[in-house]
Amino acid sequence: MDKSQASRSRIAAVMRKALDQAAWSPDGDPEAAIATLLTLCNTIGSMVTNEADPGDLTVAKVMFESEVLAAVYLFTGEVRKSVDQQHPARPPRYADMPRGEFVESVVTALPYFHRRQRAVSAALNEAFPCEDEGAAGLA
């Protein structure tokens, strides 16, 4: 996202679209849930980076000036640390853990993440009611 798109309502629209597209069930296939959650994390996480100007923090500043937008971003950070087997915040033993064992270690957190995703989505919708302009072309 570039500076010209860094308004709270535009950031909220992109976040809403990402949250809405991240449909998964805590009772479904755990690998599918993990893949969906990683896509959500990548989408939200990429919003604060500007590849053309890595020092540009415009979007991050706008995002963190809003408690709700910051909560969505922080939720995805929390999720990434849990579902990304190679995340540097994880103890080294997880990197070498067999995939099936890792997935089983994540399964217990999926109901919590599902509730949190619904909660941050509801808070986002309350703070930034959906507008017709949508998020087309921003993600």
JSON list of C-alpha atoms in Angstrom, two decimals:
[
{"chain": "A", "resi": 1, "resn": "MET", "atom": "CA", "xyz": [0.00, 0.00, 0.00]},
{"chain": "A", "resi": 2, "resn": "ASP", "atom": "CA", "xyz": [1.43, 3.42, -0.83]},
{"chain": "A", "resi": 3, "resn": "LYS", "atom": "CA", "xyz": [1.09, 6.81, 0.88]},
{"chain": "A", "resi": 4, "resn": "SER", "atom": "CA", "xyz": [-1.84, 7.94, -1.24]},
{"chain": "A", "resi": 5, "resn": "GLN", "atom": "CA", "xyz": [-3.86, 4.97, 0.02]},
{"chain": "A", "resi": 6, "resn": "ALA", "atom": "CA", "xyz": [-2.98, 5.46, 3.68]},
{"chain": "A", "resi": 7, "resn": "SER", "atom": "CA", "xyz": [-6.28, 6.59, 5.12]},
{"chain": "A", "resi": 8, "resn": "ARG", "atom": "CA", "xyz": [-7.97, 4.77, 7.97]},
{"chain": "A", "resi": 9, "resn": "SER", "atom": "CA", "xyz": [-11.04, 3.93, 5.90]},
{"chain": "A", "resi": 10, "resn": "ARG", "atom": "CA", "xyz": [-8.94, 2.54, 3.02]},
{"chain": "A", "resi": 11, "resn": "ILE", "atom": "CA", "xyz": [-6.81, 0.48, 5.39]},
{"chain": "A", "resi": 12, "resn": "ALA", "atom": "CA", "xyz": [-9.99, -0.80, 7.05]},
{"chain": "A", "resi": 13, "resn": "ALA", "atom": "CA", "xyz": [-11.41, -1.75, 3.64]},
{"chain": "A", "resi": 14, "resn": "VAL", "atom": "CA", "xyz": [-8.33, -3.82, 2.79]},
{"chain": "A", "resi": 15, "resn": "MET", "atom": "CA", "xyz": [-8.37, -5.46, 6.21]},
{"chain": "A", "resi": 16, "resn": "ARG", "atom": "CA", "xyz": [-12.09, -6.21, 5.94]},
{"chain": "A", "resi": 17, "resn": "LYS", "atom": "CA", "xyz": [-11.61, -7.82, 2.54]},
{"chain": "A", "resi": 18, "resn": "ALA", "atom": "CA", "xyz": [-8.74, -9.96, 3.84]},
{"chain": "A", "resi": 19, "resn": "LEU", "atom": "CA", "xyz": [-10.68, -11.02, 6.94]},
{"chain": "A", "resi": 20, "resn": "ASP", "atom": "CA", "xyz": [-13.76, -11.83, 4.86]},
{"chain": "A", "resi": 21, "resn": "GLN", "atom": "CA", "xyz": [-11.74, -13.89, 2.39]},
{"chain": "A", "resi": 22, "resn": "ALA", "atom": "CA", "xyz": [-10.06, -15.81, 5.21]},
{"chain": "A", "resi": 23, "resn": "ALA", "atom": "CA", "xyz": [-12.93, -18.25, 5.65]},
{"chain": "A", "resi": 24, "resn": "TRP", "atom": "CA", "xyz": [-11.98, -21.39, 7.54]},
{"chain": "A", "resi": 25, "resn": "SER", "atom": "CA", "xyz": [-13.33, -23.66, 10.26]},
{"chain": "A", "resi": 26, "resn": "PRO", "atom": "CA", "xyz": [-11.53, -24.70, 13.43]},
{"chain": "A", "resi": 27, "resn": "ASP", "atom": "CA", "xyz": [-13.16, -28.10, 12.96]},
{"chain": "A", "resi": 28, "resn": "GLY", "atom": "CA", "xyz": [-12.02, -28.46, 9.35]},
{"chain": "A", "resi": 29, "resn": "ASP", "atom": "CA", "xyz": [-8.74, -29.53, 7.80]},
{"chain": "A", "resi": 30, "resn": "PRO", "atom": "CA", "xyz": [-5.99, -28.03, 10.00]},
{"chain": "A", "resi": 31, "resn": "GLU", "atom": "CA", "xyz": [-3.56, -27.67, 7.06]},
{"chain": "A", "resi": 32, "resn": "ALA", "atom": "CA", "xyz": [-6.20, -25.69, 5.15]},
{"chain": "A", "resi": 33, "resn": "ALA", "atom": "CA", "xyz": [-6.81, -23.51, 8.20]},
{"chain": "A", "resi": 34, "resn": "ILE", "atom": "CA", "xyz": [-3.10, -22.86, 8.60]},
{"chain": "A", "resi": 35, "resn": "ALA", "atom": "CA", "xyz": [-2.73, -21.98, 4.90]},
{"chain": "A", "resi": 36, "resn": "THR", "atom": "CA", "xyz": [-5.71, -19.61, 5.09]},
{"chain": "A", "resi": 37, "resn": "LEU", "atom": "CA", "xyz": [-4.38, -17.96, 8.23]},
{"chain": "A", "resi": 38, "resn": "LEU", "atom": "CA", "xyz": [-0.92, -17.53, 6.70]},
{"chain": "A", "resi": 39, "resn": "THR", "atom": "CA", "xyz": [-2.48, -15.86, 3.65]},
{"chain": "A", "resi": 40, "resn": "LEU", "atom": "CA", "xyz": [-4.39, -13.52, 5.97]},
{"chain": "A", "resi": 41, "resn": "CYS", "atom": "CA", "xyz": [-1.20, -12.72, 7.87]},
{"chain": "A", "resi": 42, "resn": "ASN", "atom": "CA", "xyz": [0.73, -12.05, 4.66]},
{"chain": "A", "resi": 43, "resn": "THR", "atom": "CA", "xyz": [-1.99, -9.74, 3.33]},
{"chain": "A", "resi": 44, "resn": "ILE", "atom": "CA", "xyz": [-2.28, -7.67, 6.49]},
{"chain": "A", "resi": 45, "resn": "GLY", "atom": "CA", "xyz": [1.47, -7.72, 7.15]},
{"chain": "A", "resi": 46, "resn": "SER", "atom": "CA", "xyz": [2.33, -6.52, 3.66]},
{"chain": "A", "resi": 47, "resn": "MET", "atom": "CA", "xyz": [0.20, -3.42, 4.17]},
{"chain": "A", "resi": 48, "resn": "VAL", "atom": "CA", "xyz": [2.80, -1.79, 6.42]},
{"chain": "A", "resi": 49, "resn": "THR", "atom": "CA", "xyz": [5.70, -2.33, 4.04]},
{"chain": "A", "resi": 50, "resn": "ASN", "atom": "CA", "xyz": [6.54, -0.18, 1.07]},
{"chain": "A", "resi": 51, "resn": "GLU", "atom": "CA", "xyz": [8.96, -2.04, -1.18]},
{"chain": "A", "resi": 52, "resn": "ALA", "atom": "CA", "xyz": [9.79, 1.13, -3.10]},
{"chain": "A", "resi": 53, "resn": "ASP", "atom": "CA", "xyz": [10.74, 2.93, 0.14]},
{"chain": "A", "resi": 54, "resn": "PRO", "atom": "CA", "xyz": [11.42, 0.56, 3.05]},
{"chain": "A", "resi": 55, "resn": "GLY", "atom": "CA", "xyz": [11.84, 3.51, 5.43]},
{"chain": "A", "resi": 56, "resn": "ASP", "atom": "CA", "xyz": [8.33, 4.79, 4.69]},
{"chain": "A", "resi": 57, "resn": "LEU", "atom": "CA", "xyz": [6.17, 4.23, 7.75]},
{"chain": "A", "resi": 58, "resn": "THR", "atom": "CA", "xyz": [3.12, 6.20, 6.58]},
{"chain": "A", "resi": 59, "resn": "VAL", "atom": "CA", "xyz": [0.69, 3.28, 6.57]},
{"chain": "A", "resi": 60, "resn": "ALA", "atom": "CA", "xyz": [2.04, 1.89, 9.84]},
{"chain": "A", "resi": 61, "resn": "LYS", "atom": "CA", "xyz": [1.57, 5.27, 11.53]},
{"chain": "A", "resi": 62, "resn": "VAL", "atom": "CA", "xyz": [-2.01, 5.59, 10.29]},
{"chain": "A", "resi": 63, "resn": "MET", "atom": "CA", "xyz": [-2.73, 1.99, 11.28]},
{"chain": "A", "resi": 64, "resn": "PHE", "atom": "CA", "xyz": [-1.39, 2.32, 14.81]},
{"chain": "A", "resi": 65, "resn": "GLU", "atom": "CA", "xyz": [-3.23, 5.59, 15.41]},
{"chain": "A", "resi": 66, "resn": "SER", "atom": "CA", "xyz": [-6.42, 3.51, 15.38]},
{"chain": "A", "resi": 67, "resn": "GLU", "atom": "CA", "xyz": [-6.95, 1.03, 18.20]},
{"chain": "A", "resi": 68, "resn": "VAL", "atom": "CA", "xyz": [-9.12, -1.18, 15.97]},
{"chain": "A", "resi": 69, "resn": "LEU", "atom": "CA", "xyz": [-6.76, -1.22, 12.98]},
{"chain": "A", "resi": 70, "resn": "ALA", "atom": "CA", "xyz": [-3.83, -1.91, 15.30]},
{"chain": "A", "resi": 71, "resn": "ALA", "atom": "CA", "xyz": [-5.79, -4.76, 16.92]},
{"chain": "A", "resi": 72, "resn": "VAL", "atom": "CA", "xyz": [-6.31, -6.42, 13.53]},
{"chain": "A", "resi": 73, "resn": "TYR", "atom": "CA", "xyz": [-2.62, -6.08, 12.71]},
{"chain": "A", "resi": 74, "resn": "LEU", "atom": "CA", "xyz": [-1.55, -7.41, 16.11]},
{"chain": "A", "resi": 75, "resn": "PHE", "atom": "CA", "xyz": [-3.99, -10.32, 15.82]},
{"chain": "A", "resi": 76, "resn": "THR", "atom": "CA", "xyz": [-2.35, -11.40, 12.57]},
{"chain": "A", "resi": 77, "resn": "GLY", "atom": "CA", "xyz": [1.08, -11.08, 14.19]},
{"chain": "A", "resi": 78, "resn": "GLU", "atom": "CA", "xyz": [-0.05, -13.35, 17.01]},
{"chain": "A", "resi": 79, "resn": "VAL", "atom": "CA", "xyz": [-1.44, -15.85, 14.53]},
{"chain": "A", "resi": 80, "resn": "ARG", "atom": "CA", "xyz": [1.70, -15.84, 12.38]},
{"chain": "A", "resi": 81, "resn": "LYS", "atom": "CA", "xyz": [3.89, -16.67, 15.37]},
{"chain": "A", "resi": 82, "resn": "SER", "atom": "CA", "xyz": [1.72, -19.68, 16.04]},
{"chain": "A", "resi": 83, "resn": "VAL", "atom": "CA", "xyz": [1.03, -21.08, 12.57]},
{"chain": "A", "resi": 84, "resn": "ASP", "atom": "CA", "xyz": [4.33, -20.33, 10.80]},
{"chain": "A", "resi": 85, "resn": "GLN", "atom": "CA", "xyz": [6.56, -23.28, 11.59]},
{"chain": "A", "resi": 86, "resn": "GLN", "atom": "CA", "xyz": [9.68, -21.33, 10.59]},
{"chain": "A", "resi": 87, "resn": "HIS", "atom": "CA", "xyz": [8.81, -18.11, 12.47]},
{"chain": "A", "resi": 88, "resn": "PRO", "atom": "CA", "xyz": [11.92, -16.81, 14.25]},
{"chain": "A", "resi": 89, "resn": "ALA", "atom": "CA", "xyz": [9.97, -16.24, 17.48]},
{"chain": "A", "resi": 90, "resn": "ARG", "atom": "CA", "xyz": [9.34, -19.99, 17.78]},
{"chain": "A", "resi": 91, "resn": "PRO", "atom": "CA", "xyz": [11.79, -22.15, 19.70]},
{"chain": "A", "resi": 92, "resn": "PRO", "atom": "CA", "xyz": [14.29, -23.85, 17.35]},
{"chain": "A", "resi": 93, "resn": "ARG", "atom": "CA", "xyz": [12.79, -27.31, 17.98]},
{"chain": "A", "resi": 94, "resn": "TYR", "atom": "CA", "xyz": [9.72, -26.35, 15.91]},
{"chain": "A", "resi": 95, "resn": "ALA", "atom": "CA", "xyz": [11.75, -25.75, 12.75]},
{"chain": "A", "resi": 96, "resn": "ASP", "atom": "CA", "xyz": [12.89, -29.38, 12.69]},
{"chain": "A", "resi": 97, "resn": "MET", "atom": "CA", "xyz": [9.63, -30.88, 13.97]},
{"chain": "A", "resi": 98, "resn": "PRO", "atom": "CA", "xyz": [7.84, -33.21, 11.53]},
{"chain": "A", "resi": 99, "resn": "ARG", "atom": "CA", "xyz": [5.03, -31.31, 9.81]},
{"chain": "A", "resi": 100, "resn": "GLY", "atom": "CA", "xyz": [2.27, -33.55, 11.18]},
{"chain": "A", "resi": 101, "resn": "GLU", "atom": "CA", "xyz": [3.49, -33.06, 14.73]},
{"chain": "A", "resi": 102, "resn": "PHE", "atom": "CA", "xyz": [3.67, -29.29, 14.22]},
{"chain": "A", "resi": 103, "resn": "VAL", "atom": "CA", "xyz": [0.14, -29.16, 12.82]},
{"chain": "A", "resi": 104, "resn": "GLU", "atom": "CA", "xyz": [-1.11, -31.13, 15.83]},
{"chain": "A", "resi": 105, "resn": "SER", "atom": "CA", "xyz": [0.56, -28.57, 18.11]},
{"chain": "A", "resi": 106, "resn": "VAL", "atom": "CA", "xyz": [-1.36, -25.78, 16.36]},
{"chain": "A", "resi": 107, "resn": "VAL", "atom": "CA", "xyz": [-4.77, -27.50, 16.32]},
{"chain": "A", "resi": 108, "resn": "THR", "atom": "CA", "xyz": [-5.51, -26.60, 19.94]},
{"chain": "A", "resi": 109, "resn": "ALA", "atom": "CA", "xyz": [-5.15, -22.88, 19.18]},
{"chain": "A", "resi": 110, "resn": "LEU", "atom": "CA", "xyz": [-7.47, -22.88, 16.15]},
{"chain": "A", "resi": 111, "resn": "PRO", "atom": "CA", "xyz": [-10.75, -22.37, 18.08]},
{"chain": "A", "resi": 112, "resn": "TYR", "atom": "CA", "xyz": [-9.19, -19.37, 19.87]},
{"chain": "A", "resi": 113, "resn": "PHE", "atom": "CA", "xyz": [-7.95, -17.87, 16.59]},
{"chain": "A", "resi": 114, "resn": "HIS", "atom": "CA", "xyz": [-11.37, -18.40, 15.04]},
{"chain": "A", "resi": 115, "resn": "ARG", "atom": "CA", "xyz": [-13.08, -16.51, 17.91]},
{"chain": "A", "resi": 116, "resn": "ARG", "atom": "CA", "xyz": [-10.45, -13.74, 17.78]},
{"chain": "A", "resi": 117, "resn": "GLN", "atom": "CA", "xyz": [-10.78, -13.39, 14.01]},
{"chain": "A", "resi": 118, "resn": "ARG", "atom": "CA", "xyz": [-14.55, -12.96, 14.36]},
{"chain": "A", "resi": 119, "resn": "ALA", "atom": "CA", "xyz": [-14.04, -10.48, 17.22]},
{"chain": "A", "resi": 120, "resn": "VAL", "atom": "CA", "xyz": [-11.54, -8.27, 15.38]},
{"chain": "A", "resi": 121, "resn": "SER", "atom": "CA", "xyz": [-13.69, -8.44, 12.25]},
{"chain": "A", "resi": 122, "resn": "ALA", "atom": "CA", "xyz": [-16.76, -7.32, 14.23]},
{"chain": "A", "resi": 123, "resn": "ALA", "atom": "CA", "xyz": [-14.80, -4.50, 15.88]},
{"chain": "A", "resi": 124, "resn": "LEU", "atom": "CA", "xyz": [-13.52, -3.39, 12.48]},
{"chain": "A", "resi": 125, "resn": "ASN", "atom": "CA", "xyz": [-17.03, -3.40, 11.02]},
{"chain": "A", "resi": 126, "resn": "GLU", "atom": "CA", "xyz": [-18.34, -1.40, 13.97]},
{"chain": "A", "resi": 127, "resn": "ALA", "atom": "CA", "xyz": [-15.57, 1.20, 13.86]},
{"chain": "A", "resi": 128, "resn": "PHE", "atom": "CA", "xyz": [-15.45, 1.41, 10.07]},
{"chain": "A", "resi": 129, "resn": "PRO", "atom": "CA", "xyz": [-18.84, 0.54, 8.58]},
{"chain": "A", "resi": 130, "resn": "CYS", "atom": "CA", "xyz": [-18.57, -1.00, 5.12]},
{"chain": "A", "resi": 131, "resn": "GLU", "atom": "CA", "xyz": [-18.62, 1.54, 2.31]},
{"chain": "A", "resi": 132, "resn": "ASP", "atom": "CA", "xyz": [-19.46, 0.94, -1.34]},
{"chain": "A", "resi": 133, "resn": "GLU", "atom": "CA", "xyz": [-15.95, 1.90, -2.47]},
{"chain": "A", "resi": 134, "resn": "GLY", "atom": "CA", "xyz": [-14.61, -1.44, -1.20]},
{"chain": "A", "resi": 135, "resn": "ALA", "atom": "CA", "xyz": [-10.98, -2.41, -1.35]},
{"chain": "A", "resi": 136, "resn": "ALA", "atom": "CA", "xyz": [-10.65, -3.14, -5.05]},
{"chain": "A", "resi": 137, "resn": "GLY", "atom": "CA", "xyz": [-7.13, -2.70, -6.24]},
{"chain": "A", "resi": 138, "resn": "LEU", "atom": "CA", "xyz": [-5.65, -2.03, -2.82]},
{"chain": "A", "resi": 139, "resn": "ALA", "atom": "CA", "xyz": [-4.60, -5.48, -1.74]}
]
